[in-house]
XYZ file of N, CA and C in Angstrom:
447
model
N 15.115 -4.361 -6.203
C 15.074 -4.123 -4.785
C 16.121 -3.070 -4.407
N 15.857 -2.344 -3.359
C 16.732 -1.273 -2.938
C 17.771 -1.781 -1.963
N 18.916 -1.130 -1.951
C 19.886 -1.431 -0.915
C 19.789 -0.350 0.158
N 20.579 -0.492 1.203
C 20.469 0.426 2.347
C 20.781 1.871 1.958
N 21.789 2.086 1.096
C 22.132 3.461 0.739
C 21.041 4.100 -0.112
N 20.442 3.324 -1.030
C 19.334 3.841 -1.823
C 18.172 4.191 -0.913
N 17.924 3.331 0.059
C 16.844 3.566 1.008
C 17.092 4.857 1.791
N 18.335 5.099 2.183
C 18.668 6.324 2.920
C 18.439 7.560 2.061
N 18.792 7.470 0.777
C 18.585 8.593 -0.135
C 17.103 8.900 -0.263
N 16.295 7.854 -0.399
C 14.851 8.054 -0.520
C 14.304 8.717 0.740
N 14.745 8.275 1.903
C 14.260 8.871 3.142
C 14.693 10.335 3.234
N 15.912 10.664 2.788
C 16.351 12.053 2.795
C 15.521 12.883 1.833
N 15.203 12.312 0.671
C 14.385 13.025 -0.299
C 13.017 13.345 0.287
N 12.500 12.474 1.102
C 11.179 12.684 1.679
C 11.178 13.822 2.696
N 12.331 14.251 3.135
C 12.426 15.313 4.137
C 12.457 16.698 3.505
N 12.414 16.788 2.174
C 12.513 18.095 1.524
C 11.313 18.974 1.886
N 11.468 20.251 1.620
C 10.410 21.211 1.860
C 9.195 20.847 1.024
N 8.038 21.069 1.564
C 6.802 20.746 0.871
C 6.732 21.456 -0.471
N 6.300 20.713 -1.473
C 6.225 21.242 -2.829
C 4.827 21.753 -3.133
N 4.758 22.706 -4.036
C 3.456 23.189 -4.495
C 2.889 22.251 -5.565
N 3.705 21.338 -6.065
C 3.275 20.408 -7.108
C 2.576 19.196 -6.480
N 1.344 18.908 -6.862
C 0.630 17.781 -6.267
C 1.269 16.425 -6.576
N 1.956 16.310 -7.701
C 2.622 15.045 -8.021
C 3.790 14.821 -7.072
N 4.593 15.843 -6.848
C 5.727 15.718 -5.931
C 5.223 15.416 -4.522
N 4.194 16.131 -4.088
C 3.618 15.874 -2.763
C 3.207 14.405 -2.632
N 2.477 13.904 -3.617
C 1.986 12.528 -3.582
C 3.137 11.529 -3.565
N 4.094 11.730 -4.446
C 5.223 10.796 -4.519
C 6.072 10.823 -3.264
N 6.159 11.972 -2.616
C 6.899 12.045 -1.352
C 6.266 11.147 -0.293
N 4.970 10.956 -0.361
C 4.280 10.150 0.645
C 4.258 8.675 0.269
N 3.835 8.352 -0.944
C 3.652 6.935 -1.285
C 4.334 6.512 -2.569
N 5.289 7.286 -3.031
C 5.865 7.042 -4.335
C 6.997 6.041 -4.419
N 7.515 5.558 -3.314
C 8.559 4.549 -3.443
C 7.904 3.169 -3.587
N 8.578 2.226 -4.218
C 7.959 0.922 -4.482
C 7.423 0.222 -3.233
N 8.169 0.266 -2.146
C 7.729 -0.475 -0.963
C 6.460 0.115 -0.362
N 6.340 1.423 -0.351
C 5.119 2.037 0.183
C 3.913 1.640 -0.654
N 4.078 1.622 -1.963
C 2.968 1.210 -2.827
C 2.615 -0.257 -2.624
N 3.614 -1.097 -2.405
C 3.341 -2.519 -2.156
C 2.587 -2.685 -0.843
N 2.982 -1.945 0.180
C 2.269 -2.014 1.461
C 0.836 -1.508 1.292
N 0.661 -0.400 0.584
C -0.697 0.108 0.343
C -1.523 -0.896 -0.460
N -0.916 -1.529 -1.447
C -1.606 -2.591 -2.198
C -2.055 -3.694 -1.247
N -1.132 -4.113 -0.376
C -1.456 -5.193 0.554
C -2.569 -4.814 1.518
N -2.579 -3.572 1.959
C -3.631 -3.108 2.866
C -4.965 -2.996 2.128
N -4.955 -2.304 0.995
C -6.200 -2.003 0.288
C -6.758 -3.185 -0.493
N -5.912 -3.925 -1.167
C -6.373 -4.999 -2.039
C -6.448 -6.335 -1.304
N -5.442 -6.617 -0.495
C -5.365 -7.921 0.175
C -5.784 -7.890 1.645
N -6.192 -6.719 2.126
C -6.678 -6.536 3.496
C -5.690 -7.045 4.553
N -4.405 -6.847 4.299
C -3.401 -7.231 5.299
C -3.413 -6.181 6.398
N -3.176 -6.669 7.618
C -3.246 -5.783 8.783
C -2.053 -5.900 9.724
N -1.397 -7.028 9.710
C -0.356 -7.301 10.701
C 1.020 -7.351 10.053
N 2.013 -6.957 10.820
C 3.410 -6.932 10.378
C 3.789 -8.246 9.704
N 3.468 -9.365 10.327
C 3.827 -10.676 9.785
C 3.164 -10.936 8.430
N 1.981 -10.372 8.210
C 1.311 -10.534 6.924
C 2.052 -9.766 5.825
N 2.540 -8.578 6.163
C 3.309 -7.801 5.190
C 4.623 -8.515 4.854
N 5.259 -9.085 5.870
C 6.508 -9.825 5.648
C 6.302 -11.026 4.739
N 5.115 -11.594 4.740
C 4.824 -12.792 3.948
C 4.549 -12.481 2.472
N 4.512 -11.220 2.090
C 4.272 -10.870 0.684
C 5.367 -11.454 -0.194
N 5.011 -11.809 -1.409
C 5.968 -12.478 -2.300
C 7.150 -11.593 -2.678
N 7.046 -10.291 -2.492
C 8.162 -9.395 -2.822
C 9.285 -9.452 -1.792
N 9.032 -10.036 -0.652
C 10.038 -10.290 0.379
C 10.729 -9.010 0.875
N 9.942 -8.108 1.393
C 10.463 -6.865 1.966
C 11.283 -7.184 3.218
N 12.370 -6.479 3.405
C 13.186 -6.700 4.600
C 12.515 -6.047 5.809
N 12.840 -6.539 6.981
C 12.179 -6.063 8.203
C 12.451 -4.586 8.471
N 13.675 -4.121 8.217
C 13.981 -2.713 8.497
C 13.237 -1.789 7.535
N 13.120 -2.171 6.275
C 12.394 -1.339 5.318
C 10.907 -1.366 5.636
N 10.379 -2.543 5.975
C 8.963 -2.639 6.326
C 8.640 -1.742 7.514
N 9.443 -1.816 8.552
C 9.212 -0.974 9.731
C 9.243 0.510 9.378
N 10.235 0.897 8.580
C 10.368 2.313 8.195
C 9.169 2.768 7.363
N 8.727 1.937 6.429
C 7.603 2.330 5.575
C 6.294 2.371 6.352
N 6.075 1.424 7.241
C 4.857 1.463 8.068
C 4.837 2.735 8.903
N 5.978 3.093 9.463
C 6.065 4.324 10.256
C 5.809 5.540 9.375
N 6.407 5.566 8.195
C 6.241 6.693 7.276
C 4.784 6.833 6.833
N 4.135 5.733 6.493
C 2.736 5.776 6.064
C 1.814 6.178 7.214
N 2.185 5.799 8.425
C 1.414 6.202 9.605
C 1.582 7.699 9.845
N 2.826 8.172 9.784
C 3.093 9.611 9.986
C 2.420 10.465 8.915
N 2.281 9.919 7.705
C 1.653 10.662 6.610
C 0.125 10.609 6.683
N -0.403 9.867 7.651
C -1.846 9.805 7.823
C -2.552 8.833 6.901
N -1.813 7.896 6.311
C -2.434 6.889 5.452
C -2.812 5.621 6.216
N -2.075 5.346 7.279
C -2.368 4.188 8.118
C -2.516 4.632 9.564
N -3.288 3.871 10.291
C -3.406 4.041 11.733
C -2.818 2.788 12.364
N -1.952 2.996 13.335
C -1.336 1.880 14.056
C -2.139 1.633 15.321
N -2.646 0.418 15.458
C -3.432 0.044 16.630
C -2.593 -0.960 17.415
N -2.092 -0.504 18.557
C -1.186 -1.330 19.360
C -1.889 -2.575 19.880
N -1.155 -3.689 19.856
C -1.670 -4.926 20.427
C -1.758 -4.810 21.931
N -2.781 -5.388 22.510
C -2.996 -5.273 23.952
C -1.925 -6.006 24.742
N -1.652 -7.260 24.371
C -0.730 -8.043 25.184
C 0.653 -8.219 24.561
N 0.762 -8.061 23.226
C 2.090 -8.151 22.624
C 2.132 -7.449 21.276
N 3.359 -7.196 20.818
C 3.551 -6.454 19.572
C 3.031 -7.204 18.350
N 2.977 -8.518 18.413
C 2.498 -9.303 17.270
C 1.030 -9.012 16.975
N 0.328 -8.451 17.950
C -1.087 -8.127 17.763
C -1.291 -6.706 17.217
N -0.207 -5.950 17.062
C -0.321 -4.594 16.531
C -0.866 -4.661 15.107
N -1.847 -3.815 14.845
C -2.551 -3.836 13.571
C -2.397 -2.485 12.872
N -2.379 -2.530 11.568
C -2.357 -1.319 10.749
C -3.623 -1.297 9.917
N -4.329 -0.169 9.979
C -5.576 -0.009 9.224
C -5.475 1.267 8.395
N -6.080 1.258 7.219
C -6.030 2.456 6.383
C -6.946 3.546 6.920
N -6.587 4.764 6.623
C -7.445 5.904 6.933
C -8.252 6.224 5.674
N -9.149 7.174 5.789
C -9.894 7.609 4.601
C -8.931 8.129 3.535
N -7.866 8.759 3.984
C -6.850 9.276 3.066
C -6.275 8.138 2.209
N -6.063 6.979 2.803
C -5.573 5.814 2.051
C -6.665 5.242 1.159
N -7.881 5.169 1.676
C -8.986 4.631 0.870
C -9.211 5.475 -0.382
N -8.922 6.763 -0.283
C -9.063 7.646 -1.443
C -8.050 7.326 -2.541
N -7.088 6.457 -2.248
C -6.100 6.051 -3.246
C -6.567 4.883 -4.121
N -7.740 4.321 -3.854
C -8.212 3.205 -4.679
C -8.140 3.513 -6.174
N -8.648 4.659 -6.646
C -8.565 4.931 -8.092
C -7.120 4.974 -8.599
N -6.200 5.485 -7.779
C -4.794 5.555 -8.165
C -4.210 4.144 -8.265
N -4.477 3.324 -7.257
C -3.973 1.945 -7.259
C -4.536 1.191 -8.459
N -5.824 1.357 -8.725
C -6.430 0.688 -9.880
C -5.812 1.195 -11.187
N -5.554 2.494 -11.284
C -4.949 3.043 -12.505
C -3.548 2.452 -12.719
N -2.777 2.327 -11.656
C -1.446 1.729 -11.763
C -1.568 0.259 -12.180
N -2.547 -0.440 -11.612
C -2.766 -1.844 -11.985
C -3.153 -1.961 -13.459
N -4.034 -1.085 -13.924
C -4.421 -1.107 -15.346
C -3.215 -0.867 -16.252
N -2.395 0.087 -15.875
C -1.202 0.378 -16.662
C -0.302 -0.854 -16.715
N -0.098 -1.501 -15.563
C 0.720 -2.710 -15.512
C 0.121 -3.845 -16.325
N -1.208 -3.984 -16.272
C -1.873 -5.011 -17.080
C -1.625 -4.789 -18.571
N -1.640 -3.534 -18.965
C -1.456 -3.205 -20.381
C -0.029 -3.472 -20.861
N 0.960 -3.173 -20.020
C 2.342 -3.215 -20.476
C 3.192 -4.354 -19.919
N 2.731 -5.065 -18.928
C 3.515 -6.167 -18.366
C 3.046 -7.489 -18.969
N 3.840 -8.067 -19.850
C 3.426 -9.325 -20.473
C 3.423 -10.501 -19.495
N 3.992 -10.315 -18.307
C 4.068 -11.395 -17.325
C 2.934 -11.377 -16.308
N 1.983 -10.470 -16.454
C 0.869 -10.408 -15.513
C 0.120 -11.735 -15.517
N -0.143 -12.248 -14.330
C -0.874 -13.513 -14.188
C -2.374 -13.223 -14.203
N -2.977 -13.410 -15.350
C -4.406 -13.121 -15.491
C -5.287 -14.200 -14.880
N -4.689 -15.268 -14.355
C -5.499 -16.275 -13.674
C -5.840 -15.840 -12.242
N -5.201 -14.773 -11.783
C -5.509 -14.237 -10.451
C -6.893 -13.590 -10.531
N -7.825 -14.049 -9.702
C -9.206 -13.540 -9.795
C -9.329 -12.025 -9.734
N -8.520 -11.371 -8.911
C -8.641 -9.920 -8.783
C -8.270 -9.218 -10.095
N -7.356 -9.792 -10.864
C -6.988 -9.203 -12.160
C -8.158 -9.315 -13.133
N -8.828 -10.444 -13.104
C -9.993 -10.627 -13.966
C -11.108 -9.669 -13.563
N -11.316 -9.541 -12.250
C -12.364 -8.647 -11.755
C -12.053 -7.186 -12.078
N -10.786 -6.815 -12.009
C -10.383 -5.446 -12.328
C -10.736 -5.105 -13.778
N -10.550 -6.056 -14.669
C -10.795 -5.786 -16.085
C -12.266 -5.918 -16.475
N -13.047 -6.649 -15.680
C -14.447 -6.862 -16.058
C -15.440 -6.089 -15.207
N -15.068 -5.755 -13.965
C -16.021 -5.114 -13.056
C -15.275 -4.284 -12.015
N -14.567 -3.256 -12.463
C -13.754 -2.450 -11.558
C -14.586 -1.804 -10.454
N -15.737 -1.257 -10.792
C -16.576 -0.590 -9.781
C -17.034 -1.596 -8.727
N -17.441 -2.790 -9.187
C -17.846 -3.834 -8.247
C -16.695 -4.284 -7.370
N -15.502 -4.365 -7.944
C -14.309 -4.726 -7.182
C -14.051 -3.691 -6.096
N -14.102 -2.412 -6.468
C -13.867 -1.356 -5.483
C -14.900 -1.418 -4.359
N -16.160 -1.608 -4.706
C -17.211 -1.695 -3.680
C -16.988 -2.898 -2.772
N -16.596 -4.029 -3.360
C -16.349 -5.236 -2.562
C -15.176 -5.024 -1.612
N -14.103 -4.421 -2.108
C -12.930 -4.184 -1.261
C -13.221 -3.158 -0.169
N -13.993 -2.141 -0.491
C -14.327 -1.116 0.507
C -15.132 -1.686 1.669
N -15.834 -2.789 1.440
C -16.582 -3.422 2.535
C -15.657 -3.887 3.657
N -14.390 -4.147 3.329
C -13.419 -4.529 4.362
C -13.141 -3.390 5.332
N -13.546 -2.181 4.939
C -13.203 -0.996 5.710
C -14.416 -0.207 6.141
N -15.526 -0.893 6.335
C -16.771 -0.226 6.761
C -16.587 0.501 8.094
N -15.612 0.082 8.886
C -15.384 0.702 10.192
C -14.657 2.044 10.090
N -14.208 2.392 8.887
C -13.428 3.628 8.703
C -14.357 4.726 8.213
N -14.336 5.822 8.917
C -15.180 6.966 8.522
C -14.299 8.104 8.092
N -14.842 8.980 7.269
C -14.018 10.083 6.748
C -13.600 11.033 7.783
């Protein structure tokens, strides 16, 4: 987990001049661990609300969660939909730009499955990833039928 000074360094790094390298560009947007965890939660677990992100087992702190949600929104990966009567109803939904990350998220998951001996293979999504990745992607994309390119 990151501390506040590490978090500040990462945020400063994200302010650098745009790179011509596609890897640097990508990592500047979603390359820190917390951003990837939030994207995982949105894309794989269909989380939408601040409280749902806070409930993730990784236990992200509120200040980091707020900063990452703002950063992902500014980068065009999430859309923030304000709650009508209170902030607890504010929702975050992925954009097409985020949905296009499914192959990347799956590739990272495959890599982790291969090298992490602690992966819990009893989790249904892990089994589905290894046996029917295309079907898994199609099933997950159904959660986002309301999103158009």
